Tab-separated table of C-alpha atoms in Angstrom:
chain	number	residue	atom	x	y	z
A	239	UNK	CA	-40.018	17.063	26.754
A	240	UNK	CA	-40.779	13.464	26.232
A	241	UNK	CA	-38.388	10.953	27.831
A	242	UNK	CA	-38.146	7.813	25.851
A	243	UNK	CA	-37.539	5.826	28.951
A	244	UNK	CA	-40.804	6.877	30.671
A	245	UNK	CA	-43.208	5.932	27.724
A	246	UNK	CA	-44.852	2.713	27.930
A	247	UNK	CA	-46.765	2.902	24.795
A	248	UNK	CA	-47.740	4.957	21.686
A	249	UNK	CA	-51.133	5.692	20.446
A	250	UNK	CA	-51.679	6.815	16.815
A	251	UNK	CA	-54.413	8.832	15.165
A	252	UNK	CA	-55.305	7.670	11.863
A	253	UNK	CA	-56.340	10.395	9.109
A	254	UNK	CA	-53.433	12.768	8.528
A	255	UNK	CA	-51.067	10.695	10.741
A	256	UNK	CA	-51.034	7.208	8.847
A	257	UNK	CA	-52.621	7.882	5.749
A	258	UNK	CA	-54.741	10.368	3.757
A	259	UNK	CA	-57.875	8.756	2.498
A	260	UNK	CA	-59.603	12.052	1.718
A	261	UNK	CA	-59.631	11.933	-1.903
A	262	UNK	CA	-61.433	8.605	-2.078
A	263	UNK	CA	-63.682	9.409	0.920
A	264	UNK	CA	-64.706	12.731	-0.647
A	265	UNK	CA	-66.028	11.017	-3.755
A	266	UNK	CA	-68.115	8.765	-1.683
A	267	UNK	CA	-69.332	11.237	0.341
A	268	UNK	CA	-70.482	13.546	-2.506
A	269	UNK	CA	-72.384	10.450	-3.934
A	270	UNK	CA	-74.136	9.963	-0.655
A	271	UNK	CA	-75.002	13.389	-0.285
A	272	UNK	CA	-76.054	14.007	-3.762
A	273	UNK	CA	-78.422	10.946	-3.722
A	274	UNK	CA	-79.905	11.838	-0.447
A	275	UNK	CA	-81.587	15.368	-0.838
A	276	UNK	CA	-78.585	17.699	-1.739
A	277	UNK	CA	-77.960	17.005	-5.553
A	278	UNK	CA	-75.944	20.161	-5.928
A	279	UNK	CA	-73.642	19.736	-3.000
A	280	UNK	CA	-69.997	18.392	-3.308
A	281	UNK	CA	-67.814	17.326	-0.794
A	282	UNK	CA	-63.976	17.981	-1.220
A	283	UNK	CA	-60.960	16.547	0.068
A	284	UNK	CA	-59.906	19.820	1.469
A	285	UNK	CA	-63.112	20.029	3.380
A	286	UNK	CA	-62.605	16.808	4.928
A	287	UNK	CA	-59.052	17.476	5.666
A	288	UNK	CA	-60.338	20.527	7.710
A	289	UNK	CA	-62.900	18.420	9.424
A	290	UNK	CA	-60.919	15.029	9.942
A	291	UNK	CA	-60.190	14.394	13.452
A	292	UNK	CA	-63.513	15.705	14.680
A	293	UNK	CA	-66.541	13.205	15.660
A	294	UNK	CA	-68.793	12.405	12.907
A	295	UNK	CA	-71.874	14.453	14.337
A	296	UNK	CA	-69.546	17.612	14.439
A	297	UNK	CA	-68.452	16.929	10.893
A	298	UNK	CA	-71.959	16.493	9.754
A	299	UNK	CA	-73.014	19.817	11.430
A	300	UNK	CA	-70.185	21.555	9.593
A	301	UNK	CA	-70.962	19.895	6.062
A	302	UNK	CA	-74.620	19.981	6.345
A	303	UNK	CA	-75.711	23.008	8.498
A	304	UNK	CA	-79.054	23.645	6.862
A	305	UNK	CA	-80.331	20.175	7.351
A	306	UNK	CA	-81.894	18.847	10.595
A	307	UNK	CA	-79.923	16.341	12.906
A	308	UNK	CA	-81.998	13.554	11.934
A	309	UNK	CA	-81.559	14.316	7.995
A	310	UNK	CA	-77.727	14.901	8.584
A	311	UNK	CA	-77.583	11.504	10.647
A	312	UNK	CA	-79.396	9.592	7.632
A	313	UNK	CA	-76.952	11.188	5.025
A	314	UNK	CA	-73.908	10.370	7.459
A	315	UNK	CA	-74.914	6.772	7.918
A	316	UNK	CA	-74.997	6.521	3.871
A	317	UNK	CA	-71.628	8.272	3.814
A	318	UNK	CA	-70.196	5.586	6.047
A	319	UNK	CA	-71.601	2.918	3.988
A	320	UNK	CA	-70.158	4.375	0.740
A	321	UNK	CA	-66.780	5.093	2.202
A	322	UNK	CA	-66.434	1.689	3.337
A	323	UNK	CA	-67.344	0.424	-0.122
A	324	UNK	CA	-64.931	2.711	-1.659
A	325	UNK	CA	-61.889	1.928	0.592
A	326	UNK	CA	-62.414	-1.860	0.235
A	327	UNK	CA	-62.494	-1.714	-3.503
A	328	UNK	CA	-59.372	0.645	-3.671
A	329	UNK	CA	-55.833	-0.759	-3.329
A	330	UNK	CA	-55.276	2.206	-0.643
A	331	UNK	CA	-51.945	2.920	-1.358
A	332	UNK	CA	-52.298	6.041	0.459
A	333	UNK	CA	-50.171	5.779	3.597
A	334	UNK	CA	-47.609	8.528	4.330
A	335	UNK	CA	-44.082	7.376	3.245
A	336	UNK	CA	-42.434	4.768	5.641
A	337	UNK	CA	-45.673	4.353	7.694
A	338	UNK	CA	-45.808	0.450	7.302
A	339	UNK	CA	-41.975	-0.343	7.982
A	340	UNK	CA	-42.021	2.096	10.964
A	341	UNK	CA	-44.860	0.323	12.527
A	342	UNK	CA	-43.442	-2.958	12.340
A	343	UNK	CA	-40.077	-1.908	13.704
A	344	UNK	CA	-41.463	0.214	16.474
A	345	UNK	CA	-43.892	-2.810	17.607
A	346	UNK	CA	-40.816	-4.647	18.548
A	347	UNK	CA	-39.825	-1.678	20.830
A	348	UNK	CA	-43.084	-0.433	22.387
A	349	UNK	CA	-46.780	-1.424	22.198
A	350	UNK	CA	-48.721	0.440	19.530
A	351	UNK	CA	-52.330	1.475	19.749
A	352	UNK	CA	-54.831	3.327	17.611
A	353	UNK	CA	-57.598	5.837	18.992
A	354	UNK	CA	-59.509	7.917	16.365
A	355	UNK	CA	-62.678	9.658	16.273
A	356	UNK	CA	-63.790	7.517	13.099
A	357	UNK	CA	-67.106	5.464	12.583
A	358	UNK	CA	-66.798	1.708	13.518
A	359	UNK	CA	-64.963	-0.528	11.364
A	360	UNK	CA	-62.614	2.101	9.934
A	361	UNK	CA	-59.542	1.666	11.853
A	362	UNK	CA	-60.072	-2.272	11.234
A	363	UNK	CA	-60.308	-1.492	7.529
A	364	UNK	CA	-57.088	0.314	7.776
A	365	UNK	CA	-55.415	-2.334	9.330
A	366	UNK	CA	-56.645	-5.097	6.794
A	367	UNK	CA	-55.601	-2.748	3.828
A	368	UNK	CA	-52.033	-2.342	5.281
A	369	UNK	CA	-51.510	-5.625	6.544
A	370	UNK	CA	-50.648	-4.134	10.004
A	371	UNK	CA	-53.396	-5.641	12.236
A	372	UNK	CA	-50.668	-8.047	14.015
A	373	UNK	CA	-48.526	-4.983	15.231
A	374	UNK	CA	-51.406	-3.054	16.798
A	375	UNK	CA	-52.408	-4.211	20.252
A	376	UNK	CA	-55.669	-2.435	20.723
A	377	UNK	CA	-57.624	0.267	19.080
A	378	UNK	CA	-60.620	2.306	20.121
A	379	UNK	CA	-62.877	4.870	18.321
A	380	UNK	CA	-66.077	6.931	18.625
A	381	UNK	CA	-67.922	4.578	16.467
A	382	UNK	CA	-67.793	2.024	19.020
A	383	UNK	CA	-68.174	4.042	22.476
A	384	UNK	CA	-70.089	7.300	21.268
A	385	UNK	CA	-67.180	9.100	23.415
A	386	UNK	CA	-64.767	11.768	22.272
A	387	UNK	CA	-60.994	11.095	21.803
A	388	UNK	CA	-59.750	12.055	25.091
A	389	UNK	CA	-62.305	9.647	26.792
A	390	UNK	CA	-61.447	6.824	24.281
A	391	UNK	CA	-57.568	7.452	25.295
A	392	UNK	CA	-58.185	6.997	28.807
A	393	UNK	CA	-60.577	3.998	28.222
A	394	UNK	CA	-57.769	2.331	25.917
A	395	UNK	CA	-54.935	3.200	28.682
A	396	UNK	CA	-57.086	1.541	31.491
A	397	UNK	CA	-57.734	-1.248	29.244
A	398	UNK	CA	-54.216	-1.842	28.666
A	399	UNK	CA	-52.582	-0.819	31.754
A	400	UNK	CA	-50.888	1.864	30.340
A	401	UNK	CA	-49.543	4.639	32.434
A	402	UNK	CA	-47.379	6.926	30.394
A	403	UNK	CA	-48.068	6.684	26.807
A	404	UNK	CA	-47.774	9.343	24.058
A	405	UNK	CA	-50.275	10.177	21.484
A	406	UNK	CA	-49.370	10.997	18.065
A	407	UNK	CA	-51.605	13.148	15.977
A	408	UNK	CA	-51.948	16.071	13.449
A	409	UNK	CA	-54.493	18.337	14.630
A	410	UNK	CA	-55.481	20.831	17.513
A	411	UNK	CA	-58.214	18.326	18.612
A	412	UNK	CA	-55.539	15.704	18.802
A	413	UNK	CA	-53.582	17.951	21.099
A	414	UNK	CA	-56.599	18.776	23.153
A	415	UNK	CA	-57.605	15.085	23.417
A	416	UNK	CA	-54.050	14.158	24.533
A	417	UNK	CA	-54.065	17.043	27.081
A	418	UNK	CA	-57.621	15.827	28.273
A	419	UNK	CA	-56.190	12.409	28.758
A	420	UNK	CA	-53.042	13.779	30.506
A	421	UNK	CA	-50.542	12.578	28.251
A	422	UNK	CA	-48.080	14.193	26.084
A	423	UNK	CA	-48.660	14.630	22.128
A	424	UNK	CA	-46.194	14.145	19.146
A	425	UNK	CA	-47.380	16.594	16.554
A	426	UNK	CA	-47.228	15.148	12.982
A	427	UNK	CA	-46.368	18.385	11.103
A	428	UNK	CA	-47.124	16.523	7.714
A	429	UNK	CA	-50.485	15.898	8.290
A	430	UNK	CA	-53.990	17.918	7.997
A	431	UNK	CA	-53.803	20.743	10.741
A	432	UNK	CA	-51.676	22.776	13.132
A	433	UNK	CA	-51.251	22.792	16.990
A	434	UNK	CA	-50.775	25.588	19.526
A	435	UNK	CA	-48.533	23.230	21.498
A	436	UNK	CA	-47.085	19.818	21.488
A	437	UNK	CA	-44.476	18.171	23.461
A	438	UNK	CA	-42.768	17.160	20.323
A	439	UNK	CA	-43.000	17.078	16.621
A	440	UNK	CA	-42.107	15.099	13.557
A	441	UNK	CA	-41.856	16.116	9.843
A	442	UNK	CA	-41.978	12.566	8.704
A	443	UNK	CA	-43.437	9.369	10.225
A	444	UNK	CA	-40.103	7.345	10.381
A	445	UNK	CA	-38.692	10.140	12.805
A	446	UNK	CA	-40.561	8.148	15.288
A	447	UNK	CA	-37.877	5.389	15.051
A	448	UNK	CA	-35.288	8.015	15.972
A	449	UNK	CA	-37.280	8.972	19.109
A	450	UNK	CA	-38.279	5.587	20.348
A	451	UNK	CA	-36.293	2.934	18.272
């Protein structure tokens, strides 16, 4: 059980928890893959929903299992470039209902953070597109450190003096990462995945206001 009075911060996942960018990203990645040696291959939103939350090297291995590690890496670099361009050009009105308002309100109650397995610059782009940058105290990701999510949660906790934060995510990988970092997890049931166990769950993002507001 999560006790409100014991929590000193909320750490958030991005994809499947705050927004769903898979439609935009799938188009960008398909273009990158087809232009770099795999003209018949298509990346779908459903593929990405099953893979998002994992580190980029693991995603590449699943999407491009027949290619060498070097070739995968080159393609993923282009995927990230095209993805960044697509997200910058689009209005990105793809947040789940109530995310922006809830983050603004909760930031006055508890410090908010983001940890994701995404590439460098992705969280910053999310914050820019949503206008939420001033409400998030710190961020960390795989692209910055080359480390997995549990390690990055611990890094962020140490950097910000957090003793008992909670992690909000939507996949088993998120649950495993929270457990590895020694903190409880709130499962976002509306997201991409399922979990074996979470200390709490929400059906909509604004339910966090009821838990901590």
